[in-house]
GROMACS .gro file of C-alpha atoms in nm:
model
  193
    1UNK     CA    1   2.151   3.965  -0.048
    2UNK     CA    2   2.021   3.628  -0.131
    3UNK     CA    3   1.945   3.716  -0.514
    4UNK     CA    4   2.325   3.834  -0.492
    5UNK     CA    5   2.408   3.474  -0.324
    6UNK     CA    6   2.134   3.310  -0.580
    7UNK     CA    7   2.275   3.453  -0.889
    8UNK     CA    8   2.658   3.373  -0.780
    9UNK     CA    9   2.574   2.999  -0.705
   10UNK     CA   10   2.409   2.980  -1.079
   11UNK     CA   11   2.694   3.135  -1.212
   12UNK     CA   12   2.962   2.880  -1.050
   13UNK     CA   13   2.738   2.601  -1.154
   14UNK     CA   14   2.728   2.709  -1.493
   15UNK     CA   15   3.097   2.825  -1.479
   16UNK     CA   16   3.183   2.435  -1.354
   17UNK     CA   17   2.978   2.265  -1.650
   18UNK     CA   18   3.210   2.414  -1.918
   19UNK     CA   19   3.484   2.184  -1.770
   20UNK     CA   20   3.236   1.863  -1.935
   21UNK     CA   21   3.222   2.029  -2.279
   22UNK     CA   22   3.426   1.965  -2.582
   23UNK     CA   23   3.663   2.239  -2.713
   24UNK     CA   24   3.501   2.429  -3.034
   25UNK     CA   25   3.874   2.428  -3.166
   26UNK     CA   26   3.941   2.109  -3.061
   27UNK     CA   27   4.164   1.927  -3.332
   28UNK     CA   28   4.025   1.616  -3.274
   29UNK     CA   29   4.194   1.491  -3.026
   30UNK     CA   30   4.505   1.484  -2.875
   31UNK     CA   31   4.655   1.160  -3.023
   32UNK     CA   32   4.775   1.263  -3.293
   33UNK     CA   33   5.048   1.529  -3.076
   34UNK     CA   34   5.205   1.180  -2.924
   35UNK     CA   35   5.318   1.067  -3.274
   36UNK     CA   36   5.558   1.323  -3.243
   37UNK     CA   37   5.785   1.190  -2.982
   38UNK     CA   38   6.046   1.070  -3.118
   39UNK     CA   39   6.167   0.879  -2.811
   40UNK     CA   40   5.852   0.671  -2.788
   41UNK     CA   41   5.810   0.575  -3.140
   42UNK     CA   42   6.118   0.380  -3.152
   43UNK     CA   43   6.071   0.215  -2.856
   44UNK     CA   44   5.898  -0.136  -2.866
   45UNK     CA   45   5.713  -0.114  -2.548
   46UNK     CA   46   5.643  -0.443  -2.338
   47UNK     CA   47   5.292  -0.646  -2.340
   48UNK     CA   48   5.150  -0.522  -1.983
   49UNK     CA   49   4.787  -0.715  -1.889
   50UNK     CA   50   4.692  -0.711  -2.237
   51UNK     CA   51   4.781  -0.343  -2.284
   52UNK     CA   52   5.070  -0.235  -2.542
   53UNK     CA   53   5.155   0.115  -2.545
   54UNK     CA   54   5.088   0.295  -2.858
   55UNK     CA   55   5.172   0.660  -2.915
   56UNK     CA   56   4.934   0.725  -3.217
   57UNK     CA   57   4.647   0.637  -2.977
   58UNK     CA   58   4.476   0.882  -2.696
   59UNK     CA   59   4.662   0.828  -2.341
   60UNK     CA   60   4.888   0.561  -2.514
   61UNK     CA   61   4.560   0.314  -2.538
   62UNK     CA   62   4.548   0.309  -2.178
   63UNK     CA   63   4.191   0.176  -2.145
   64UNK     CA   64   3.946   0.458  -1.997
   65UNK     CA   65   3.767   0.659  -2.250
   66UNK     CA   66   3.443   0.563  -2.225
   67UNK     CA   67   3.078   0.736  -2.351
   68UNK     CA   68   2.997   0.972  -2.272
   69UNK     CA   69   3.313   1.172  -2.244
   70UNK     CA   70   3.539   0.944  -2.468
   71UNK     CA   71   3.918   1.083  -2.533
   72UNK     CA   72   3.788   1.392  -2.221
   73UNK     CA   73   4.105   1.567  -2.219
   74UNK     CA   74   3.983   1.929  -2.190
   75UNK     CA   75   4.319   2.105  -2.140
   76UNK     CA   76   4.491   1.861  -2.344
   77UNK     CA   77   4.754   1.786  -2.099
   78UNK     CA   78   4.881   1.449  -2.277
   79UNK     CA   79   4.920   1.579  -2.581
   80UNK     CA   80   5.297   1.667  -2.597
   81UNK     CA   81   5.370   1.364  -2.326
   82UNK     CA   82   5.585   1.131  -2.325
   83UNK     CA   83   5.405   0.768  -2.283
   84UNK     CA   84   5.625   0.695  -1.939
   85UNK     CA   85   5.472   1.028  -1.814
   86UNK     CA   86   5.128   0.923  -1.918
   87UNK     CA   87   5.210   0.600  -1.720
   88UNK     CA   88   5.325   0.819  -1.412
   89UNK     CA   89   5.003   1.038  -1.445
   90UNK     CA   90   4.772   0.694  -1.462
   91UNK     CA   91   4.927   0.576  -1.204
   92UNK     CA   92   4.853   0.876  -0.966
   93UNK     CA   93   4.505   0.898  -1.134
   94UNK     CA   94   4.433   0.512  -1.017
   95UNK     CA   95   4.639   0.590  -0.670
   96UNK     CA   96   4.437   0.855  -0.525
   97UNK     CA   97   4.067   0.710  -0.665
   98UNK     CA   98   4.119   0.404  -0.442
   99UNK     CA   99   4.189   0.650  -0.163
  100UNK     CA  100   3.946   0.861  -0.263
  101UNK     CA  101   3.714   0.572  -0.241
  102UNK     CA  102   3.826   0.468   0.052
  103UNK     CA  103   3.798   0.836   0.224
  104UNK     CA  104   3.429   0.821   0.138
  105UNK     CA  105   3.357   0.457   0.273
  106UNK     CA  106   3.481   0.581   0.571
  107UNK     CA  107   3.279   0.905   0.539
  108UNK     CA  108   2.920   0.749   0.541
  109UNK     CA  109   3.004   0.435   0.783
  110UNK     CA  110   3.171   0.666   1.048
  111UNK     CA  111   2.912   0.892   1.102
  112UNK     CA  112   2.661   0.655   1.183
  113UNK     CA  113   2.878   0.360   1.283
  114UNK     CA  114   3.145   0.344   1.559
  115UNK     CA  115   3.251  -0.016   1.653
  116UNK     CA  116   3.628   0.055   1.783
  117UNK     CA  117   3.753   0.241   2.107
  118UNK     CA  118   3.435   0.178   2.311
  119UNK     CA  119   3.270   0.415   2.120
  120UNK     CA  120   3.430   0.683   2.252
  121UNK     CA  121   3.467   0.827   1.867
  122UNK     CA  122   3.153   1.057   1.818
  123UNK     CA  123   3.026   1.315   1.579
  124UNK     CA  124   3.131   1.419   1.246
  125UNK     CA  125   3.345   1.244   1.093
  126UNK     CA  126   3.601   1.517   0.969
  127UNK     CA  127   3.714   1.493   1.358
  128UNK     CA  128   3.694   1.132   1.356
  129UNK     CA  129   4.112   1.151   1.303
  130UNK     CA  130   4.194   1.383   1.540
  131UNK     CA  131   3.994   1.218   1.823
  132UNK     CA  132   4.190   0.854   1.736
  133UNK     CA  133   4.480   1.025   1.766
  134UNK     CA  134   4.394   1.214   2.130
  135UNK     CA  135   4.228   0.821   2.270
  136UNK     CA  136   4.471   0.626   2.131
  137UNK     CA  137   4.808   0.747   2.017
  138UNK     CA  138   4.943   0.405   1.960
  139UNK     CA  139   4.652   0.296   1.702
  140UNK     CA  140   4.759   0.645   1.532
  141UNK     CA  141   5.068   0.547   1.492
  142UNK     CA  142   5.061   0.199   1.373
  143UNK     CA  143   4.825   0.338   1.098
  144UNK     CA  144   5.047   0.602   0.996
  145UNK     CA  145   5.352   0.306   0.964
  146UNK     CA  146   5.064   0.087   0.791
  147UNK     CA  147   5.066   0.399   0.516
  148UNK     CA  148   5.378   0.415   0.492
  149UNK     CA  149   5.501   0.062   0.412
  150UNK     CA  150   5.236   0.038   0.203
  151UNK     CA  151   5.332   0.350  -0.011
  152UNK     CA  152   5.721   0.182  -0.013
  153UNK     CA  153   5.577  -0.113  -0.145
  154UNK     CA  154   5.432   0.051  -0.414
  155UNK     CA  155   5.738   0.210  -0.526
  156UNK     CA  156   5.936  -0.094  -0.486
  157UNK     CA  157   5.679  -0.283  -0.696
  158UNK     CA  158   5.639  -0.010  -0.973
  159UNK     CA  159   5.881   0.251  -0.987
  160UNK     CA  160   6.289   0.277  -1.061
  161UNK     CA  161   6.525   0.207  -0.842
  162UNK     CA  162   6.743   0.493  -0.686
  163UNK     CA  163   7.084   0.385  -0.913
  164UNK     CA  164   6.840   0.431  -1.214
  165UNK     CA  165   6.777   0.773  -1.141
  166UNK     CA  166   7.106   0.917  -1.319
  167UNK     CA  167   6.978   0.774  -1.658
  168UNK     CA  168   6.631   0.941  -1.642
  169UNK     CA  169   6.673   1.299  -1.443
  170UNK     CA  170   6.774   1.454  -1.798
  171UNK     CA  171   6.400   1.349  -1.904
  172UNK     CA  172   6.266   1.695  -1.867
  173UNK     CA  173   5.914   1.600  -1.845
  174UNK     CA  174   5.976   1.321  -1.531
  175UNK     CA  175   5.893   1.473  -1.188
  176UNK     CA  176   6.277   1.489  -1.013
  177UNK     CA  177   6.382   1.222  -1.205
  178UNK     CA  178   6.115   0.949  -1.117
  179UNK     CA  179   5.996   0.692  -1.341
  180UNK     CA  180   5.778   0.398  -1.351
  181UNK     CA  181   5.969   0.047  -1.483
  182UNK     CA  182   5.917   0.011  -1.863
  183UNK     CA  183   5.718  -0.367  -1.742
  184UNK     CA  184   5.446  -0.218  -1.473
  185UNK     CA  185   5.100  -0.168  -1.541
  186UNK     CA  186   5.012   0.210  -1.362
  187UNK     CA  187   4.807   0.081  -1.046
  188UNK     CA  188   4.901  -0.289  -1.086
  189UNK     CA  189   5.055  -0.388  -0.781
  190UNK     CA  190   4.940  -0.761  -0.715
  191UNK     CA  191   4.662  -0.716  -0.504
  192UNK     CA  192   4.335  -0.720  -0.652
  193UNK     CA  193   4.079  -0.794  -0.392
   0.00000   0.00000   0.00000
């Protein structure tokens, strides 16, 4: 049994590497699909925090490719994108790694730290939540609000307004019609400790 358990975890491990290796048909990258759109091309794209979109280059330019992976698009998702759903997809990339970063702050100084509600918090910290919201239902709540207005404020700051929606829901490749405004950076939202 554990040669069968041995040889499966070496085989997963193995299995997970191939997502870190270039493509032997690769076509050199996936730029050159974006020249294609025609809506894009014509477009003259806005100045953003030194960043000007530009469909002949990977991800629009969007800064990011960087050695040792470079242009690592394995699946080649961008390539037949549009650059405002590259924008959308940056912006969820850049969204969930600063919760993601977050999550694991919280991780490592919950388990061994526990300054708020007398302590009572204890143990690992995947029940950390659940016990918050059992002590103190209030804090839970306030937290949850805390989320939430700051998750409005992010659309408010970077993504169209409701009226605009009628314009872009025949954009096939927008998610229910949502877009980011032409002028925000994906994960610029003025607050840059």
């Amino acid at each position: 049994m554990q040669i069968f358990a041995t040889s499966l975890a070496t085989a997963s491990m193995l299995a997970s590497t191939s997502a870190f290796t270039t493509s032997a048909t690769s076509n050199g990258g996936t730029a050159l699909h974006m020249a294609d759109m025609p809506m894009d091309t014509a477009k003259e794209w806005p100045t953003i925090n030194g960043w000007k979109a530009d469909p002949t280059k990977f991800c629009a330019g969007l800064p990011g490719s960087v050695a040792p992976l470079g242009e690592f698009d394995p699946w080649e998702l961008t390539s037949d994108m549009s650059i405002k759903e590259i924008k959308r997809y940056r912006e969820s990339e850049v969204t969930h790694g600063r919760v993601a970063m977050l999550a694991t702050v919280g991780y490592l100084v919950g388990e061994s730290f526990h300054p708020l509600f007398g302590g009572e918090v204890i143990g690992p910290a995947n029940s950390h939540l659940a016990q918050v919201q059992e002590i103190a239902p209030a804090f839970f709540t306030i937290l949850v609000n805390m989320i939430a207005v700051a998750e409005i404020r992010r659309a408010l700051v970077g993504w169209k307004s409701a009226e605009s929606l009628a314009e872009v829901s025949e954009d096939l490749n927008s998610a229910l019609g949502a877009s980011l405004i032409d002028s925000y950076y994906p994960g610029d939202i003025g607050f840059d400790p």
